[in-house]
Coordinates of C-alpha atoms in Angstrom, one line a residue:
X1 CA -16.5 17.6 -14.2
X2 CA -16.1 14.0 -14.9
X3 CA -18.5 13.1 -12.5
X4 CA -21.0 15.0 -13.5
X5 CA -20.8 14.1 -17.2
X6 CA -20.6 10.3 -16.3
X7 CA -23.9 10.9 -14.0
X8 CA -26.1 9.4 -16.3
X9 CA -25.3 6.1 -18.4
X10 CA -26.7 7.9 -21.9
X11 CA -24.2 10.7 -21.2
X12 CA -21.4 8.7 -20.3
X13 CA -21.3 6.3 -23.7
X14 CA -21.9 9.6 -25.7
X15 CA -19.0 11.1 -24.1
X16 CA -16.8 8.2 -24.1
X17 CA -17.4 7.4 -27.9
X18 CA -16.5 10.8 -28.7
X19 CA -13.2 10.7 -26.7
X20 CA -12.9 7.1 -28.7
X21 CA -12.7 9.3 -31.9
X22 CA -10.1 11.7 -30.6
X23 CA -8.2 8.8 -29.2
X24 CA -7.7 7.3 -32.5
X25 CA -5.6 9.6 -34.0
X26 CA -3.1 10.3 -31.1
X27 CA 0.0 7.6 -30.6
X28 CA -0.6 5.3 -27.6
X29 CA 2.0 6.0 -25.5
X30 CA 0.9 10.2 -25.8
X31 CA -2.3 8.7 -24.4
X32 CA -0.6 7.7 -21.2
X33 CA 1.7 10.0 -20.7
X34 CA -1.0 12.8 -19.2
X35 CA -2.1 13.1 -15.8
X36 CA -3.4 10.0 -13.6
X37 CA -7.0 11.3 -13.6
X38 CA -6.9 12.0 -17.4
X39 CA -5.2 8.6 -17.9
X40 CA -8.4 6.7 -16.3
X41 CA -10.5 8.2 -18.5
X42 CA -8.7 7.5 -21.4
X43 CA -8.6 3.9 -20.0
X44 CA -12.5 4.0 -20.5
X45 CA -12.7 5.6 -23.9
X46 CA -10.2 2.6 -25.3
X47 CA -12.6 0.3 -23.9
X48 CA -15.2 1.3 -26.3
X49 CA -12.8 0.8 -29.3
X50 CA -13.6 -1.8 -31.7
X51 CA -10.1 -2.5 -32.6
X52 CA -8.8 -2.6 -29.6
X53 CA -9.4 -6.3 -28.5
X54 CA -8.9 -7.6 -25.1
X55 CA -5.3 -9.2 -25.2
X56 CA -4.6 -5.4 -27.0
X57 CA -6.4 -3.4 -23.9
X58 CA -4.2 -5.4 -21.5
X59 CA -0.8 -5.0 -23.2
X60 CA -1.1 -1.5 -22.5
X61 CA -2.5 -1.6 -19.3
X62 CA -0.1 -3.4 -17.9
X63 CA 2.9 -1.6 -17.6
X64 CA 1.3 1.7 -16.4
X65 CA -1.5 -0.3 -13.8
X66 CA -2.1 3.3 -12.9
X67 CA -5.8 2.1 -10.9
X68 CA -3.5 0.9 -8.2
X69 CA -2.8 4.3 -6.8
X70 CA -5.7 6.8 -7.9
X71 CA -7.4 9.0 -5.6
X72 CA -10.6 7.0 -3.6
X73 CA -12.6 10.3 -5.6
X74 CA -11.2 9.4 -8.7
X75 CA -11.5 5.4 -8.5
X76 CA -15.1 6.2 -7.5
X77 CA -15.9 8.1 -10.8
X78 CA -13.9 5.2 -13.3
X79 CA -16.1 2.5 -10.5
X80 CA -19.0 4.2 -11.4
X81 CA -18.1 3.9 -15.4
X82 CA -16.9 0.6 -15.9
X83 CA -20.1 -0.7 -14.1
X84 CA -22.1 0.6 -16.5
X85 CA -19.5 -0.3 -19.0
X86 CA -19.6 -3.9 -17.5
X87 CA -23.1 -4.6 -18.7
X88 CA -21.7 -5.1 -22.3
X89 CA -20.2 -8.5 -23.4
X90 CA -17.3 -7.0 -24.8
X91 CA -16.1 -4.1 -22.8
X92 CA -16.5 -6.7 -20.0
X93 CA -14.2 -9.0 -21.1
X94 CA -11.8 -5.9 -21.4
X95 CA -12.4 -4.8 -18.2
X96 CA -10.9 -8.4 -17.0
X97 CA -7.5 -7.5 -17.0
X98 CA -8.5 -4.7 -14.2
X99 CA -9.7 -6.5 -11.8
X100 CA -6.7 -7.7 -9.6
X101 CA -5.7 -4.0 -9.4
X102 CA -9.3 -3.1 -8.1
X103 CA -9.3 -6.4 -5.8
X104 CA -6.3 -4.6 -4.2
X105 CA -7.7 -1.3 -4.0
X106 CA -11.1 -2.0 -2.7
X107 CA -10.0 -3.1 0.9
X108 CA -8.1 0.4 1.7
X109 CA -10.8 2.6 0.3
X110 CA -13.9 4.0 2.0
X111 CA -17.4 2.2 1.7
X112 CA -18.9 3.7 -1.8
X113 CA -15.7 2.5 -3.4
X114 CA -16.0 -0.9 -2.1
X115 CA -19.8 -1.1 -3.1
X116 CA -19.4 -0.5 -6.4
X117 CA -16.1 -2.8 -7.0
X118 CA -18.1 -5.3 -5.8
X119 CA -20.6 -4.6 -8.1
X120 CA -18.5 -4.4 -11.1
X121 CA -17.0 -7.9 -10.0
X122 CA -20.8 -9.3 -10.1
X123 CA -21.5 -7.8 -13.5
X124 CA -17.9 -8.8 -15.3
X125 CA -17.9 -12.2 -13.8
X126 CA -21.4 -12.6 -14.9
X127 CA -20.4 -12.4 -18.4
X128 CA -17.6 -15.2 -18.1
X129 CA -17.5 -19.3 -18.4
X130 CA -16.6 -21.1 -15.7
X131 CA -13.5 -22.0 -16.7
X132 CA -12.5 -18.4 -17.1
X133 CA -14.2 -17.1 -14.2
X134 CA -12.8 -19.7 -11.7
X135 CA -9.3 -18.4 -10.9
X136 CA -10.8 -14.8 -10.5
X137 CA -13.3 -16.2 -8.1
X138 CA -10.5 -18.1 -6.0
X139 CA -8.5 -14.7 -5.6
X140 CA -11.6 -12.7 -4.9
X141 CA -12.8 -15.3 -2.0
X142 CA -9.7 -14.4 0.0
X143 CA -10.6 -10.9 -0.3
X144 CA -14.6 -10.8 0.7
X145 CA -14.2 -12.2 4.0
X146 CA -13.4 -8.3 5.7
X147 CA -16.1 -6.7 4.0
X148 CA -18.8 -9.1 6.1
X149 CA -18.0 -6.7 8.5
X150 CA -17.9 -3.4 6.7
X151 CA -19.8 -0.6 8.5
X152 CA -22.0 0.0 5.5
X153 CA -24.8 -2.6 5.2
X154 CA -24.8 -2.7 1.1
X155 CA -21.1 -3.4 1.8
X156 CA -21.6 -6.2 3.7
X157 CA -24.9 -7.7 1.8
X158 CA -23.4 -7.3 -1.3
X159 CA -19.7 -9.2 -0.2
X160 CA -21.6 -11.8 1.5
X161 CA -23.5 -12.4 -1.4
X162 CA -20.8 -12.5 -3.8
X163 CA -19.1 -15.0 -2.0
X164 CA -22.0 -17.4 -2.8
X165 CA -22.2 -17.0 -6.6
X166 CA -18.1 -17.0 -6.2
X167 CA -18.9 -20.8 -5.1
X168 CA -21.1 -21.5 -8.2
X169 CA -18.4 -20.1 -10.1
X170 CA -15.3 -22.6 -9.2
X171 CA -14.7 -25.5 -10.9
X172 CA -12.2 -27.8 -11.0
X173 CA -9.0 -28.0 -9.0
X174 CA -10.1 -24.5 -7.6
X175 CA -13.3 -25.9 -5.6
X176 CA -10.8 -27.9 -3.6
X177 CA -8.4 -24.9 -3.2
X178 CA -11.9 -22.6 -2.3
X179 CA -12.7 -25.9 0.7
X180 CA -10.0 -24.0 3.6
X181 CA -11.8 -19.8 2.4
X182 CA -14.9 -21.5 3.3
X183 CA -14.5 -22.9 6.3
X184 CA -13.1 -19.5 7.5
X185 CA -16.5 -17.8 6.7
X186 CA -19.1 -20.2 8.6
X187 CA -18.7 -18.8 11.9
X188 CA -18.6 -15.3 10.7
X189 CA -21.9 -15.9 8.4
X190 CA -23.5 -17.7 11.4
X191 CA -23.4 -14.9 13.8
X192 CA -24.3 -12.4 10.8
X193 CA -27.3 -14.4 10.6
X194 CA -28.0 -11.9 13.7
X195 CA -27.2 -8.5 11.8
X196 CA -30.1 -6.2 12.7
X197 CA -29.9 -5.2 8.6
X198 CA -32.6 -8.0 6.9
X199 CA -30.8 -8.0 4.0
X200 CA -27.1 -9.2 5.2
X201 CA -29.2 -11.0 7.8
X202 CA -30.9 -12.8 4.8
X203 CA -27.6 -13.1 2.7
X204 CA -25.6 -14.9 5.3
X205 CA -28.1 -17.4 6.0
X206 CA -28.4 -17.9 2.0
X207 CA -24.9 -18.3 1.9
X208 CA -24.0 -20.3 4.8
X209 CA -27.1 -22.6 3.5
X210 CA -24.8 -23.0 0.6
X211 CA -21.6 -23.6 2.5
X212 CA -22.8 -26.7 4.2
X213 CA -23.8 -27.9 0.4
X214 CA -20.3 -26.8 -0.7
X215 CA -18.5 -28.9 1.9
X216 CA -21.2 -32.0 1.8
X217 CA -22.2 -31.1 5.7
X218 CA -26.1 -32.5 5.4
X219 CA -26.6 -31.5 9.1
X220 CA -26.0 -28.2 8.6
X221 CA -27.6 -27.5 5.4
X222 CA -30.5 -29.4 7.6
X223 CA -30.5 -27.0 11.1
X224 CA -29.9 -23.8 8.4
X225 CA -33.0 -24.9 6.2
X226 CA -34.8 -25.4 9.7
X227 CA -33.9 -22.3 11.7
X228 CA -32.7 -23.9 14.0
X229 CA -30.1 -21.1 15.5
X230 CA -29.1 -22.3 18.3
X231 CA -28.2 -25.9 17.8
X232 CA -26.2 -24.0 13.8
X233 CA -23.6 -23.0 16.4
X234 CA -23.0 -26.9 18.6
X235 CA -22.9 -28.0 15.2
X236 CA -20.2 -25.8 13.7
X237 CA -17.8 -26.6 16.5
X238 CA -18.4 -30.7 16.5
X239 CA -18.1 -31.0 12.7
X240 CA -14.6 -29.6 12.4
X241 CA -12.6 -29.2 15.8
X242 CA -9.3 -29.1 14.2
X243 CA -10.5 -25.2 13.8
X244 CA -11.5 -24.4 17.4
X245 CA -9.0 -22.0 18.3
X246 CA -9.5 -20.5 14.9
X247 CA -13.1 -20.0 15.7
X248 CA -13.1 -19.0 18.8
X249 CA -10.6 -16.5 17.8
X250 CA -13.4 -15.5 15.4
X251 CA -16.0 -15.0 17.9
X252 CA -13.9 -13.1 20.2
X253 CA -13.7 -10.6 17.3
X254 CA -17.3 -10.5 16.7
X255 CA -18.1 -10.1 20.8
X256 CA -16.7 -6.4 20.4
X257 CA -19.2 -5.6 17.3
X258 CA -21.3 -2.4 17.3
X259 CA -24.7 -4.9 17.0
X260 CA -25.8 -5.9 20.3
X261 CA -27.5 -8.6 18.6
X262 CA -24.3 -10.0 17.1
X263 CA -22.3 -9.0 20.3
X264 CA -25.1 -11.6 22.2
X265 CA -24.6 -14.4 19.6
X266 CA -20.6 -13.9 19.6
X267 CA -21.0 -14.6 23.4
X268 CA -23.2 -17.4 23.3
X269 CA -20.6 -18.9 20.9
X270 CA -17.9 -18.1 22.6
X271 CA -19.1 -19.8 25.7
X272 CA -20.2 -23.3 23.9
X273 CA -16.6 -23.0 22.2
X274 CA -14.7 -22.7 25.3
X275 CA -16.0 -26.0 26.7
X276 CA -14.2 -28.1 23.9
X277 CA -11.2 -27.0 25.6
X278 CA -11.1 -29.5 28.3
X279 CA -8.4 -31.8 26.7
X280 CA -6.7 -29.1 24.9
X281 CA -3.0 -28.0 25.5
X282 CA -2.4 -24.4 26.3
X283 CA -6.0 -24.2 27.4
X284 CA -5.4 -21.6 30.1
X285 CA -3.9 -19.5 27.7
X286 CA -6.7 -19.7 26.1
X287 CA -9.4 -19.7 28.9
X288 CA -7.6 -16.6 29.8
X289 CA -7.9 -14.5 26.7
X290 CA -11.7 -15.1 26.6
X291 CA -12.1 -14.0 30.1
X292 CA -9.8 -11.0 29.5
X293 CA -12.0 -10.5 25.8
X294 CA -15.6 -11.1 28.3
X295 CA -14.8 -9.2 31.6
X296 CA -15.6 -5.3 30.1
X297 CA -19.2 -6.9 28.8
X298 CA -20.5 -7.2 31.9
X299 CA -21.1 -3.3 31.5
X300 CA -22.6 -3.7 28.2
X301 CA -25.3 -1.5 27.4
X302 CA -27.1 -4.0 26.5
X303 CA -28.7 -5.6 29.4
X304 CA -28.7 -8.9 27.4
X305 CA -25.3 -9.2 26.8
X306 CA -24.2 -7.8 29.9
X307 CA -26.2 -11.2 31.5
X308 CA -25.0 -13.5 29.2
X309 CA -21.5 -12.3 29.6
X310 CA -21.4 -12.8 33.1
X311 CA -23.2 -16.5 32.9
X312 CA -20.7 -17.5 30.6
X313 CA -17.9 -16.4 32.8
X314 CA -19.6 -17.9 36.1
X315 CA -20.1 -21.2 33.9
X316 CA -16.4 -21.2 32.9
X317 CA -15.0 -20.1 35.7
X318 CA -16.6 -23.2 37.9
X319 CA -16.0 -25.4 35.0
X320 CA -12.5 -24.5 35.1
X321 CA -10.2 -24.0 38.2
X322 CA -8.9 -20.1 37.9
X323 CA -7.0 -17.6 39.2
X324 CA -8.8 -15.7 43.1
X325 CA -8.1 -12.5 40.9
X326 CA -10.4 -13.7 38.3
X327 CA -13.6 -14.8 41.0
X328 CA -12.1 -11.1 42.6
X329 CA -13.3 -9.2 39.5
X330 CA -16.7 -10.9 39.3
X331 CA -17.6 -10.7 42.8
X332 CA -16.7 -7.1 42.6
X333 CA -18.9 -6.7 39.8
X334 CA -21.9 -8.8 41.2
X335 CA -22.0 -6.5 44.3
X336 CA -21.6 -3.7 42.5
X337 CA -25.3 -4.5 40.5
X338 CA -26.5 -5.5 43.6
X339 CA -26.4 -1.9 44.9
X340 CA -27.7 -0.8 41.5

């Protein structure tokens, strides 16, 4: 019923300014005493009261925080409201104090839930200083990095392109804290760059465009600004190889994506990563987890990959002194296209 009646935004602040009425003349704590889903949509009604200011709202939210537990349905239909609600100065500074709860809630939910907490995050934060909004931002960095790779595209335009008005948004202390959340999504926007979606295609480059401003790397900012793909990723692993392992864990992740095209790019990455691992310790370790991660690509699909996954292999694996079960495996597999 509620969703139906919230379908439309006319029909929503009609209904909720009429349940504001009601509201008024009941004690608080009746108010919060009924069922979850009723509760949520008393949460919205007090929104829209005038005396109800926004330390008020969040006194009484507080002890109940009864959005961190609501049914994906339900959280969909009070979503759907408080972004519409959100467009308002002052029911958007109320809606502050729900955020962290949402934060939580969006990465265990299913895809429409996600879009539109997202979207309510863009609109609230939108009507914030940056003083105020830089301590949400830092909190919500942390938790936009597993979206990039949400199955829904909107999911993973829309994250990627918070995360770059998140770094407008820091000030302060915070942009130095924000420095170690960005360099964790620069390989993951770089091989999003390769997303056969436009849009997140689009977004990442945007964003990572904006990375390499946020962390003062000119070269990068230069090769993004250029196009210049290919050299984005040599560039990524000279300018900070304190983070190799973590990147190449990174890529090993994306090599195992549903996008062939990203799958390609994770491969190529993966391959000019593993090379820095000459004068490593534990490189064999190493060398032997991207050979494990690389081995079932050479029946990729994709005839690309497949190729690129076994040049990368053949290049490592005569770069590198390995295992006779390792050159076993690939000269089973190269006689095994040969009679293909």
């Amino acid at each position: 019923m509620w969703k139906v009646m919230i379908s439309m935004p006319g029909t929503l602040w009609s209904v909720l300014t009429e349940l504001r009425s009601v509201l008024q003349d009941l004690q608080l704590r009746k108010v919060f005493s009924c069922a979850m889903e009723d509760a949520c949509i008393s949460l919205l009604a007090l929104l829209l009261r005038t005396d109800f200011g926004s330390e008020k709202f969040a006194a009484l939210y507080k002890p109940e925080s009864f959005l961190r537990n609501p049914s994906w349905m339900m959280l969909s239909v009070v979503l759907k409201s408080l972004i519409t609600l959100s467009k308002a100065h002052m029911t958007a500074r109320k809606i502050l104090v729900l955020l962290p709860d949402i934060m939580e809630t969006m990465q265990d939910t299913n895809s429409d839930v996600k879009r539109k907490a997202l979207l309510l995050f863009r609109n609230t934060m939108g009507h914030l200083d940056q003083e105020e909004a830089s301590p949400i931002a830092l909190q919500l960095a942390e938790k936009l990095l597993p979206l990039f790779d949400e199955e829904s595209s909107l999911v993973r335009e829309f994250s990627i392109s918070l995360f770059r008005d998140v770094m407008d948004t820091v000030v302060g202390r915070n942009k130095k804290m924000l420095r170690k959340t960005v360099k964790r999504v620069l390989v993951p926007l770089f091989l999003r760059m390769n997303d056969q979606s436009k849009s997140v295609a689009k977004a990442s480059r945007d964003t990572l465009l904006d990375c390499a401003g946020f962390l003062g790397w000119r070269n990068l900012s230069t090769l993004v600004q250029t196009h210049q793909t290919r050299r984005i990723g040599e560039c990524l692993l000279q300018q900070d190889r304190s983070r190799l392992r973590e990147q190449l864990c990174q890529s090993l992740l994306y090599v195992k994506d549903a996008q062939a095209t990203v799958r390609l790019e994770a491969v190529r990455f993966t391959g000019l990563g593993a090379r820095y691992l000459k004068n490593r310790s534990n490189k064999v370790e190493k060398l032997n987890e991207i050979t494990k991660v690389l081995l079932p690509l050479m029946e990729d699909p994709d005839t690309c990959v497949k190729h690129l996954a076994f040049q990368t292999l053949y290049n490592l694996l005569i770069e590198f002194p390995r295992p006779k079960r390792s050159w076993w495996l690939l000269s089973c597999w190269i006689c095994g296209s040969q009679r293909e």
